[in-house]
Coordinates of N, CA and C in Angstrom, one line a residue:
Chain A
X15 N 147.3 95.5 21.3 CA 148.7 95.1 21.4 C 149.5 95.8 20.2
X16 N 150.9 96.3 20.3 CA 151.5 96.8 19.7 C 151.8 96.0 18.4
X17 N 151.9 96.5 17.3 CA 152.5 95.3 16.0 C 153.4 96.3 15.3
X18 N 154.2 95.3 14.4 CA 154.3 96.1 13.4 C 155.0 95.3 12.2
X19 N 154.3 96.8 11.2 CA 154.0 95.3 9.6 C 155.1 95.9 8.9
X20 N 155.6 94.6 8.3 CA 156.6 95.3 7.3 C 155.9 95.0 5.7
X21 N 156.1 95.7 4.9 CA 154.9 95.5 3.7 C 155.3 94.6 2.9
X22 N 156.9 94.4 2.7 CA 157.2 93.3 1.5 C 158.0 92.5 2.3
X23 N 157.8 91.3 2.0 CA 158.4 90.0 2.5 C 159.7 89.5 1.7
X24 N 159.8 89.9 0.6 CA 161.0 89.8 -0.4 C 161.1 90.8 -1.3
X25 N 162.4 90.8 -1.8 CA 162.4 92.0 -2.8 C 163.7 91.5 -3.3
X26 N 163.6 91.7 -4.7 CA 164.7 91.4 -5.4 C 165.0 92.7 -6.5
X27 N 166.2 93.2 -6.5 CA 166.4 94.0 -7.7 C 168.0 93.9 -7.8
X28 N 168.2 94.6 -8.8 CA 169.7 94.6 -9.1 C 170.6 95.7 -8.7
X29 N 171.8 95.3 -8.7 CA 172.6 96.4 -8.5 C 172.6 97.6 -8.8
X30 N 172.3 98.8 -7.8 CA 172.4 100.4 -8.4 C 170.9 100.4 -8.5
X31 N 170.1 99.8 -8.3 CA 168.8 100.4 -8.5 C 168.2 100.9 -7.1
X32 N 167.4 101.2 -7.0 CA 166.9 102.1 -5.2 C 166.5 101.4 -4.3
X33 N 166.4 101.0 -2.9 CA 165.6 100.4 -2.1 C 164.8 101.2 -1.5
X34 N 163.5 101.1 -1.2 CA 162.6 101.6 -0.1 C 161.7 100.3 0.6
X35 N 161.9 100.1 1.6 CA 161.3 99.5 2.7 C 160.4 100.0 3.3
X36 N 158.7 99.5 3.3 CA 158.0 99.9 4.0 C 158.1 99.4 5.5
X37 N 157.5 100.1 6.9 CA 157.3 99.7 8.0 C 156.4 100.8 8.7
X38 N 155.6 99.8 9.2 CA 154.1 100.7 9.7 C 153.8 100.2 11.5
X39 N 153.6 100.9 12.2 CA 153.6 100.6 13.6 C 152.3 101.0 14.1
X40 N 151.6 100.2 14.9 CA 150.3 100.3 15.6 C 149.8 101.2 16.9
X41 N 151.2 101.4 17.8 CA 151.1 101.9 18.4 C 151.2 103.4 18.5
X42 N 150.3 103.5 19.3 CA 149.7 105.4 19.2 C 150.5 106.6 20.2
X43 N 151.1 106.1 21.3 CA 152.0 106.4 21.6 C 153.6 107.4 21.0
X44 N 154.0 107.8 22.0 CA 155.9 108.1 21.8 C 156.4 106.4 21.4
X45 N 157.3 106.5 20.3 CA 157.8 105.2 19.8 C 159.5 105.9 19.8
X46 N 159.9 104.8 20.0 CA 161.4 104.9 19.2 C 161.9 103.7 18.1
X47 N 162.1 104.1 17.4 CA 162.0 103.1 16.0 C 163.7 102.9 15.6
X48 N 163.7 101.7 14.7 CA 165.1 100.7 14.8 C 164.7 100.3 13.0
X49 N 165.9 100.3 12.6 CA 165.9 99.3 11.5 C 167.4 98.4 12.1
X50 N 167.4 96.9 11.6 CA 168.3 96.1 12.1 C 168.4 95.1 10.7
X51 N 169.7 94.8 10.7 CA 170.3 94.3 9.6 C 170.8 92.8 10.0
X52 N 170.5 91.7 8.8 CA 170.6 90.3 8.9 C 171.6 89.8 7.9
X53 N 173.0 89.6 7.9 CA 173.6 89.6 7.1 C 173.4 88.0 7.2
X54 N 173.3 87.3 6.2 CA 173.8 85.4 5.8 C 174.4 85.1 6.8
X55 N 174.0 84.1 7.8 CA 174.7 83.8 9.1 C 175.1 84.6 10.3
X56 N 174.5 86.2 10.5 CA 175.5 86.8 11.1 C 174.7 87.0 11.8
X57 N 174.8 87.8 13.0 CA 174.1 88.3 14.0 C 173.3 89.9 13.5
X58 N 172.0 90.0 14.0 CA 171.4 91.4 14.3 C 172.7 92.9 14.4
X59 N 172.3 93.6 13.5 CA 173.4 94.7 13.6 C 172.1 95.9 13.4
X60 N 172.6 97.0 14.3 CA 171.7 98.2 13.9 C 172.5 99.2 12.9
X61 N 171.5 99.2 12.1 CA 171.4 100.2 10.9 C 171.2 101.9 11.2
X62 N 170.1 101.9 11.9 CA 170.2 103.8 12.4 C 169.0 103.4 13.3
X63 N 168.8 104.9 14.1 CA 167.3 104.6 15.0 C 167.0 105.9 15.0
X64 N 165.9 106.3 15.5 CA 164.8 107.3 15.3 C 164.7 107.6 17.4
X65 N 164.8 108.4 17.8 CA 164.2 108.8 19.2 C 163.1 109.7 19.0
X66 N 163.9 111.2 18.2 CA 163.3 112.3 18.9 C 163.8 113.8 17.6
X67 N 163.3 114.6 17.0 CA 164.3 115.3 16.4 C 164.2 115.2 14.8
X68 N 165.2 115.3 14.0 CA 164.8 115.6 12.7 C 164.3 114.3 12.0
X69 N 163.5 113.8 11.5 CA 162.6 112.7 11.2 C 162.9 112.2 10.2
X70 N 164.3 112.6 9.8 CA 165.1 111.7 8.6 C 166.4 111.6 8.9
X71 N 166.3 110.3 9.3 CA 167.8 109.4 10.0 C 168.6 109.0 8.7
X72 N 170.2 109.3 9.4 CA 171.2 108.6 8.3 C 171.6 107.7 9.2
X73 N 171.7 106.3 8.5 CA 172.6 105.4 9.3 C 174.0 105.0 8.9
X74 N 174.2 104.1 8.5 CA 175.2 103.5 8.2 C 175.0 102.7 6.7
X75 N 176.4 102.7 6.3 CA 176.1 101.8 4.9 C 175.1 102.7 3.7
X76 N 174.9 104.1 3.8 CA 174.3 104.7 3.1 C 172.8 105.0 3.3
X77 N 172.7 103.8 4.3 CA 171.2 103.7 4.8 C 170.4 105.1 5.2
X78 N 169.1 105.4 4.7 CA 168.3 106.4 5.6 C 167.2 106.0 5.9
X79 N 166.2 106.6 6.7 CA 165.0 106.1 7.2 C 164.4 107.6 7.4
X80 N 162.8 107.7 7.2 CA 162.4 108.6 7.0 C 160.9 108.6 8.3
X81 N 160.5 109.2 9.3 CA 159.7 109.2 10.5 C 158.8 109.6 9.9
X82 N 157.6 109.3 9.5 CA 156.4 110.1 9.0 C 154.9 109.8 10.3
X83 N 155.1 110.6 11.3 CA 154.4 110.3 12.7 C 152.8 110.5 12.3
X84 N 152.2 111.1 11.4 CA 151.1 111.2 10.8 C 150.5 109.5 10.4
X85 N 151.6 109.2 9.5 CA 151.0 107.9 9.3 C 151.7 106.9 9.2
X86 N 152.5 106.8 10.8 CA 153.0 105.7 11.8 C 154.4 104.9 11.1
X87 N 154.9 105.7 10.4 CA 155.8 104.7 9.3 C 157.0 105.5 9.5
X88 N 158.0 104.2 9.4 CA 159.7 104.4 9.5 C 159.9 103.2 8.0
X89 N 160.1 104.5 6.9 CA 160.8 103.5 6.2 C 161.8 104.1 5.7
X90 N 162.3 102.4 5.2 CA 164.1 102.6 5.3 C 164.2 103.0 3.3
X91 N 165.2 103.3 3.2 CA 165.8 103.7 1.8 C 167.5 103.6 1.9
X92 N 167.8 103.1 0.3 CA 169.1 102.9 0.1 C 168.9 103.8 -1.3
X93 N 169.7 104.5 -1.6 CA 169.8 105.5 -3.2 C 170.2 104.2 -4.1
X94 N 171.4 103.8 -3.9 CA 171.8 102.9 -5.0 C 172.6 101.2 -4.0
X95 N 171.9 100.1 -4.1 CA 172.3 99.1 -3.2 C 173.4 98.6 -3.8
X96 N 173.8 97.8 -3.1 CA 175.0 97.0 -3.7 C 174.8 95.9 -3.5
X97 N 175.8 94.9 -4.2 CA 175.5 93.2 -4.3 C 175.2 92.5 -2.5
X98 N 176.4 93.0 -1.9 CA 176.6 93.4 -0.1 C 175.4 94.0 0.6
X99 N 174.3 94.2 -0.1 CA 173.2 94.6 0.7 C 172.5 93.8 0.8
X100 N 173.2 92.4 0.3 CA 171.7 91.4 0.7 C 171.6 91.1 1.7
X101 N 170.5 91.0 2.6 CA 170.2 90.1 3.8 C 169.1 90.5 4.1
X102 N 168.6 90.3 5.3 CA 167.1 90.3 5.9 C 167.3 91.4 6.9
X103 N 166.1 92.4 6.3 CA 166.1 94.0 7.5 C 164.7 93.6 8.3
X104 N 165.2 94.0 9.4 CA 163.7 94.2 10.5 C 163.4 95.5 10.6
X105 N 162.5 95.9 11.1 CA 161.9 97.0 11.5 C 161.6 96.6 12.8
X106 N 162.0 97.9 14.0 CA 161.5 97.2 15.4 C 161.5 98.6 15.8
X107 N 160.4 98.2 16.8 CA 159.4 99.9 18.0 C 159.8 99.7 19.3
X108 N 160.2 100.6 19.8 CA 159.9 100.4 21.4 C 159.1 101.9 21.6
X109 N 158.5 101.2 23.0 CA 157.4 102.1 23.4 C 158.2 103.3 24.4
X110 N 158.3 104.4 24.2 CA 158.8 105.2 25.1 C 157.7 105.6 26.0
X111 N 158.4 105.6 27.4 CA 157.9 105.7 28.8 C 157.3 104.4 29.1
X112 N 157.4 103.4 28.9 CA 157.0 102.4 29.3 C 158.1 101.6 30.4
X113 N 157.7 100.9 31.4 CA 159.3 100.2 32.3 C 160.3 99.5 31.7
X114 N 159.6 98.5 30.7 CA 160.7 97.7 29.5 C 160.9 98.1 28.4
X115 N 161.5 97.8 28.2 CA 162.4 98.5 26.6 C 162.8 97.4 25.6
X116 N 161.4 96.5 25.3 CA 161.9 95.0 24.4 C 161.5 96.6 23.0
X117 N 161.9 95.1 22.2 CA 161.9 95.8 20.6 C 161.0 94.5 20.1
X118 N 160.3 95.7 19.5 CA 158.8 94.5 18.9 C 159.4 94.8 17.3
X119 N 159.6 93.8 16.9 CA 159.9 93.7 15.3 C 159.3 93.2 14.6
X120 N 159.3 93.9 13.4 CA 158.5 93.3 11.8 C 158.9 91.5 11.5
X121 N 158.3 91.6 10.7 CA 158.3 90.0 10.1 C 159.8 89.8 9.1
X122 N 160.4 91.0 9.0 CA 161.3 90.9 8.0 C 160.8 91.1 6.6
X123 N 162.4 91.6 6.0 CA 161.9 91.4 4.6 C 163.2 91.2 3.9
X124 N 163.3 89.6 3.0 CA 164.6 89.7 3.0 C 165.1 90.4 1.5
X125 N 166.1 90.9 1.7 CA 166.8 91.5 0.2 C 167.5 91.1 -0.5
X126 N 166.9 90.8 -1.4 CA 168.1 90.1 -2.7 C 168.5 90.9 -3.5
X127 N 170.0 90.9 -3.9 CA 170.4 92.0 -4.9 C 171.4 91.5 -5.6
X128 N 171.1 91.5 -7.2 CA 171.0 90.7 -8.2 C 172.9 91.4 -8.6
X129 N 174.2 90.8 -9.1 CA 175.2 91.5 -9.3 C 174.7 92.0 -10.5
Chain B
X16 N 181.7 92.3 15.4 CA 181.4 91.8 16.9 C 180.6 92.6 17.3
X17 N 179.7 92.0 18.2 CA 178.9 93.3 19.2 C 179.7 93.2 20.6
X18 N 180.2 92.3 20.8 CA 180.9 92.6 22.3 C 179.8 91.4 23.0
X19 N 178.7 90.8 22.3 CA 178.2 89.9 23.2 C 178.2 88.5 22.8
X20 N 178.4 87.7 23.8 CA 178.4 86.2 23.4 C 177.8 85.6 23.9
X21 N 177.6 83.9 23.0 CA 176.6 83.7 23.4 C 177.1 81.9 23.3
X22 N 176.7 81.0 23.9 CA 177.6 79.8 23.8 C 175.8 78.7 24.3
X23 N 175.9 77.3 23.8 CA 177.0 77.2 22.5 C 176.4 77.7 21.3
X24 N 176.7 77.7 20.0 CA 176.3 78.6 18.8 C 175.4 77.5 18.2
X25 N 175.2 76.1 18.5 CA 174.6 75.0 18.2 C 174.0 74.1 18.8
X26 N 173.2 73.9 19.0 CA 172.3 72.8 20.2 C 171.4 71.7 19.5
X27 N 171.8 70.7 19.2 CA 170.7 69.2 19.1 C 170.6 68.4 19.7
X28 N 169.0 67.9 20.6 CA 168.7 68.0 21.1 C 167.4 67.2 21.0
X29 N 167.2 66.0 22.0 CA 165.7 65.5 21.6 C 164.4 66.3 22.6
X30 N 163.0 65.7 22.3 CA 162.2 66.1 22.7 C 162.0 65.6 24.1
X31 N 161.4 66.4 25.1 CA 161.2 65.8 26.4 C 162.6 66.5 26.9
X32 N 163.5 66.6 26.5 CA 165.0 67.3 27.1 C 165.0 68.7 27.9
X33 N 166.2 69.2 28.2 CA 166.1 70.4 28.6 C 167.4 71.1 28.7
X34 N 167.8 71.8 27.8 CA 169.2 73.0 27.5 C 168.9 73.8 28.4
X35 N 170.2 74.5 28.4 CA 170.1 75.8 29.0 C 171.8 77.0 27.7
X36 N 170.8 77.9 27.5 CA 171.3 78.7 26.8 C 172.3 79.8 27.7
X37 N 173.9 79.9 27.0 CA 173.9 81.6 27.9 C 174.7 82.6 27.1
X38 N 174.2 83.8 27.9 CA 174.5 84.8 27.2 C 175.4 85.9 27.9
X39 N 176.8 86.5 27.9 CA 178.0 87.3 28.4 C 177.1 88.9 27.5
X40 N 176.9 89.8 28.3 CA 176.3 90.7 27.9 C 178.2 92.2 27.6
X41 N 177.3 92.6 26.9 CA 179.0 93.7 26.4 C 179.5 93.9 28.1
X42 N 180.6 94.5 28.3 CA 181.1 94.8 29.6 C 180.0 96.2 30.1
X43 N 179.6 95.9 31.3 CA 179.2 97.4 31.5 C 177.7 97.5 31.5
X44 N 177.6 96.5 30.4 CA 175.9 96.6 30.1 C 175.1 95.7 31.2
X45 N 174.1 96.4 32.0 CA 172.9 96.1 32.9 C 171.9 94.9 32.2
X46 N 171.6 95.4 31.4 CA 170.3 94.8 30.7 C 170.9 93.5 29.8
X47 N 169.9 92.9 29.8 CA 169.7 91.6 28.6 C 168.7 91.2 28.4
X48 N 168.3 90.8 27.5 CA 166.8 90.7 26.7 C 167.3 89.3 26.2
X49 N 166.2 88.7 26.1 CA 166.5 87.3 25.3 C 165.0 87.3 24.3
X50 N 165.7 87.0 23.0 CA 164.7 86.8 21.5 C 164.8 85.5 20.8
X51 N 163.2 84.8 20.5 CA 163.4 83.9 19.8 C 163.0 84.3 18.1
X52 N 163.9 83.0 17.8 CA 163.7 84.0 16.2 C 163.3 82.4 15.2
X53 N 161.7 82.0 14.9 CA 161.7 81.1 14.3 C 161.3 81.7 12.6
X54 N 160.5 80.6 12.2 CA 160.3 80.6 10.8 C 158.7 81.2 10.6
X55 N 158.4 80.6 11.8 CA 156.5 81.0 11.7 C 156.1 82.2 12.6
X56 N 157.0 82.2 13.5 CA 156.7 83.4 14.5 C 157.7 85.0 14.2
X57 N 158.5 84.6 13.3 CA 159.3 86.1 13.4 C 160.7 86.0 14.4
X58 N 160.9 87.1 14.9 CA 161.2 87.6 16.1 C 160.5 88.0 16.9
X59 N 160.6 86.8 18.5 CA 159.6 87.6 19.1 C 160.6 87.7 20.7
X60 N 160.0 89.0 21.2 CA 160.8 88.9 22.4 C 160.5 87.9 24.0
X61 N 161.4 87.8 24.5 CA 161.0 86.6 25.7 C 161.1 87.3 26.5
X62 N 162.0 87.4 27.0 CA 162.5 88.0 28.5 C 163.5 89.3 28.9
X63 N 163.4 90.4 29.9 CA 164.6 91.0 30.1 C 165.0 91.0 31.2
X64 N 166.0 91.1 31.6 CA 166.3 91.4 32.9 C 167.4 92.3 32.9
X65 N 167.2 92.9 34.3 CA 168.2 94.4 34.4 C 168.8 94.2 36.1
X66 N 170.3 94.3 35.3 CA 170.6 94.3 37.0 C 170.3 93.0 37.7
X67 N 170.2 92.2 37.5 CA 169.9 90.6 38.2 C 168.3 90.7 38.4
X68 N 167.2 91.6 37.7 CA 165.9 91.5 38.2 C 165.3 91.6 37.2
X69 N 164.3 90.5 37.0 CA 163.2 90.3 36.3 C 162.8 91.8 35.9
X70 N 162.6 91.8 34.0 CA 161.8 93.4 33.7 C 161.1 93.5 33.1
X71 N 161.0 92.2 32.5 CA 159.5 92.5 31.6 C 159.6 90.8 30.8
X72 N 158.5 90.6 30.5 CA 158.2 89.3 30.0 C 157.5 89.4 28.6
X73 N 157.7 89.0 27.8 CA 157.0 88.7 26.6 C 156.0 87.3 26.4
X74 N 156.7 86.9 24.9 CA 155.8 85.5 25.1 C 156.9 84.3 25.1
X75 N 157.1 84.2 26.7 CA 158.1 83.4 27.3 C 156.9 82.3 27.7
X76 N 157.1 80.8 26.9 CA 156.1 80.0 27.5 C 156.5 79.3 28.9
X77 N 155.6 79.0 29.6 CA 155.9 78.3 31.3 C 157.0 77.4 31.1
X78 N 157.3 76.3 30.6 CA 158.7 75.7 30.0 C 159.7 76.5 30.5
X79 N 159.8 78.0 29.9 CA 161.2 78.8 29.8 C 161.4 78.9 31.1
X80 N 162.6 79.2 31.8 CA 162.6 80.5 32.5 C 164.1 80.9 31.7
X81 N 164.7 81.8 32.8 CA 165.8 82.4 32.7 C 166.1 83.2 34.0
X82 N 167.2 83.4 33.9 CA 167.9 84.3 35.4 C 169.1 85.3 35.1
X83 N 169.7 86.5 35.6 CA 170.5 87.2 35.4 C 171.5 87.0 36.8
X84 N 172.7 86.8 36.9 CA 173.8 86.4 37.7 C 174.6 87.5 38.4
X85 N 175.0 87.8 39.5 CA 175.7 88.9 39.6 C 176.8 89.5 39.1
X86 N 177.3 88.1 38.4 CA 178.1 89.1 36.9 C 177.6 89.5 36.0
X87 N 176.4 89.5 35.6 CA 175.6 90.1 35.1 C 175.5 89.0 33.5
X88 N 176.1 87.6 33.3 CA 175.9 86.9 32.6 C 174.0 86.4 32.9
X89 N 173.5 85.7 31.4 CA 172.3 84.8 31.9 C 172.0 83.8 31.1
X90 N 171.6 83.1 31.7 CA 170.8 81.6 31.3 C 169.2 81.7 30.9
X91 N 168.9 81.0 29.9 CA 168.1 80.9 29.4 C 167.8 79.3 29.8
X92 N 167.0 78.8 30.3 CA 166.9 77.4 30.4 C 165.6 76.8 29.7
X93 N 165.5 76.0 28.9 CA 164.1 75.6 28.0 C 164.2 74.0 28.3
X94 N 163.3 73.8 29.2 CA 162.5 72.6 29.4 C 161.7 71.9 28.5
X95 N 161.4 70.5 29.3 CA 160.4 69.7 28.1 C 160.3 70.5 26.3
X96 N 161.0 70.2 26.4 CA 161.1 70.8 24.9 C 160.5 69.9 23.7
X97 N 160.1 70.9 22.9 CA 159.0 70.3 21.5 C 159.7 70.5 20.6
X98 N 159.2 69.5 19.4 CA 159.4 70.1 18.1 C 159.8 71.7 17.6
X99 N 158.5 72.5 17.9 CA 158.4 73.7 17.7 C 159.4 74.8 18.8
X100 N 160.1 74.3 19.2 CA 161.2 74.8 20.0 C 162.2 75.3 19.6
X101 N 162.3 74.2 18.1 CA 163.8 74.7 17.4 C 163.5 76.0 16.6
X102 N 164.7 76.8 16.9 CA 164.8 78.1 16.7 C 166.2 78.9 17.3
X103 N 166.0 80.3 16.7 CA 167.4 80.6 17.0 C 167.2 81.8 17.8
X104 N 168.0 81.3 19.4 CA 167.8 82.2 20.0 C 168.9 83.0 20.5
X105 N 168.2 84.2 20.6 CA 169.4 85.2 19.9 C 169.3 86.1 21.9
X106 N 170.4 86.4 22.3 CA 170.4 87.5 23.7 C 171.2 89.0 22.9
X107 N 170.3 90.2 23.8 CA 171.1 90.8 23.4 C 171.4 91.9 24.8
X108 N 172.0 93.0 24.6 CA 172.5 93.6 25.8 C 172.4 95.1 25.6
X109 N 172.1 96.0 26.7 CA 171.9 97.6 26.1 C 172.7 98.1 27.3
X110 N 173.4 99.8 27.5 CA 173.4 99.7 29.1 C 173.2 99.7 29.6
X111 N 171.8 100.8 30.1 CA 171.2 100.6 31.5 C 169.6 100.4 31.3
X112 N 169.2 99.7 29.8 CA 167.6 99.2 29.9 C 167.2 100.9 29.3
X113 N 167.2 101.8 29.2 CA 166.4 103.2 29.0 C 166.0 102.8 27.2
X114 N 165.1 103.3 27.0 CA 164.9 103.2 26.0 C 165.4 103.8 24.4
X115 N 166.5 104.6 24.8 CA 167.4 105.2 24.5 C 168.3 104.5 23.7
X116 N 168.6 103.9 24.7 CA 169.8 102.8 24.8 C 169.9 102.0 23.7
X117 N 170.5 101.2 22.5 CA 170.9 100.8 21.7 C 171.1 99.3 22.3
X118 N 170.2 98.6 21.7 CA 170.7 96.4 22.2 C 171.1 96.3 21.2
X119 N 172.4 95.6 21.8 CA 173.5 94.9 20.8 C 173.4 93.5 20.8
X120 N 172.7 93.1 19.8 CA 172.6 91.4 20.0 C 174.1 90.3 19.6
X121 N 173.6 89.0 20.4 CA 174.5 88.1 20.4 C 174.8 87.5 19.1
X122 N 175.7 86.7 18.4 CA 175.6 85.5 17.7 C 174.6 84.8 17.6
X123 N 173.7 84.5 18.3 CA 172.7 83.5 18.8 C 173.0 81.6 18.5
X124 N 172.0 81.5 19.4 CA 172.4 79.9 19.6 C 171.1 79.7 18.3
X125 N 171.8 78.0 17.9 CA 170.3 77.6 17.1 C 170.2 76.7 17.5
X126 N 169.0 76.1 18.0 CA 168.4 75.3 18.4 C 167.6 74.6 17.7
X127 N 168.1 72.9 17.3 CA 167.4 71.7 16.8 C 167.0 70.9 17.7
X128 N 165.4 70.7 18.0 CA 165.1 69.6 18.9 C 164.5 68.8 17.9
X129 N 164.8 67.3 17.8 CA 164.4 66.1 17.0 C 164.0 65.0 17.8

């Protein structure tokens, strides 16, 4: 079965310092890869996604994500966060060529960022 | 906003009962997926449907079902319901299911069964 791990469950740092999120996916397959953002009460919002193509995504909010298909990983990076970047990021796969198109997501990891 | 709603945004609820969840998918969009989202499990996916038709099932337990309507709204209905039921569940909507396609999730409902 398909998984996928996200490596830190929390992270705390302060304002203006860097983020990198790990995410690692099991499946061997064509993947299309997702990071999704959890703001304090709010609903699921997409950050950028990965199909096909240059293997370093810009999203939104400064956000990038880096495809390293060697060794299965989409992780996300912020240069400098802000107080506003706290909430809980998933990582989520879908299997390309498959009939359904769910999104298998990480466990989360939520972000604290210190003013 | 994502353009999807989801009603009601709060459900309490004893054990043995049975809700029914729903979800208005963006205008246009085919597809809906329904996601539970607890504390011990994560996010895990349940159900999709495309177009009024069953598309794939995850780990939707026998309790659940769900259905998609020809306006293309859907119901999530959760039976005999447990403890471990409460959670927040979230619908979301893509346009036509490809894997391409971008799901824009709901508000989600949260669900307390006591």
């Amino acid at each position: 079965a398909q998984s996928v791990s996200q490596h830190n469950h929390h992270v705390i740092l302060s304002e203006a310092a860097s983020l990198e999120l790990g995410c690692n996916y099991s499946y061997g397959g064509t993947v299309n890869l997702f990071w999704y953002v959890q703001y304090p009460g709010q609903h699921l919002q997409l950050l950028l996604k990965y199909f096909s193509g240059d293997p370093l995504v810009k999203g939104i909010k400064g956000f990038e994500a880096e495809f390293i298909k060697s060794k299965f990983s989409f992780n996300l990076r912020k240069p400098s966060v802000q107080w506003s970047d706290t909430a809980e990021y998933f990582c989520a796969v879908m299997r390309e060529g498959s009939n359904d198109y769910k999104l298998s997501f990480g466990a989360g990891t939520t972000v604290t960022v210190r003013a | 906003d994502s353009g999807v709603t989801q009603t009601p945004k709060h459900l309490i609820t004893a054990t043995g009962q049975r809700v029914t969840l729903r979800c208005s998918p963006r205008s246009g969009d085919l597809s809906v997926y329904w996601y539970q989202q607890s504390l011990d499990q994560g996010l895990q996916f349940l159900i999709q449907y495309y177009n009024g038709e069953e598309r794939a099932k995850g780990n939707i337990l026998e309790r659940f079902s769900a259905q998609q309507f020809p306006d293309l709204h859907s119901e999530l209905n959760l039976s005999s319901l447990e403890l471990g039921d409460s959670a927040l569940y979230f619908c979301a909507s893509s346009p036509s299911g490809r894997g391409y396609n971008e799901q824009f999730f709901g508000p989600g409902t949260r669900l307390t069964v006591l």
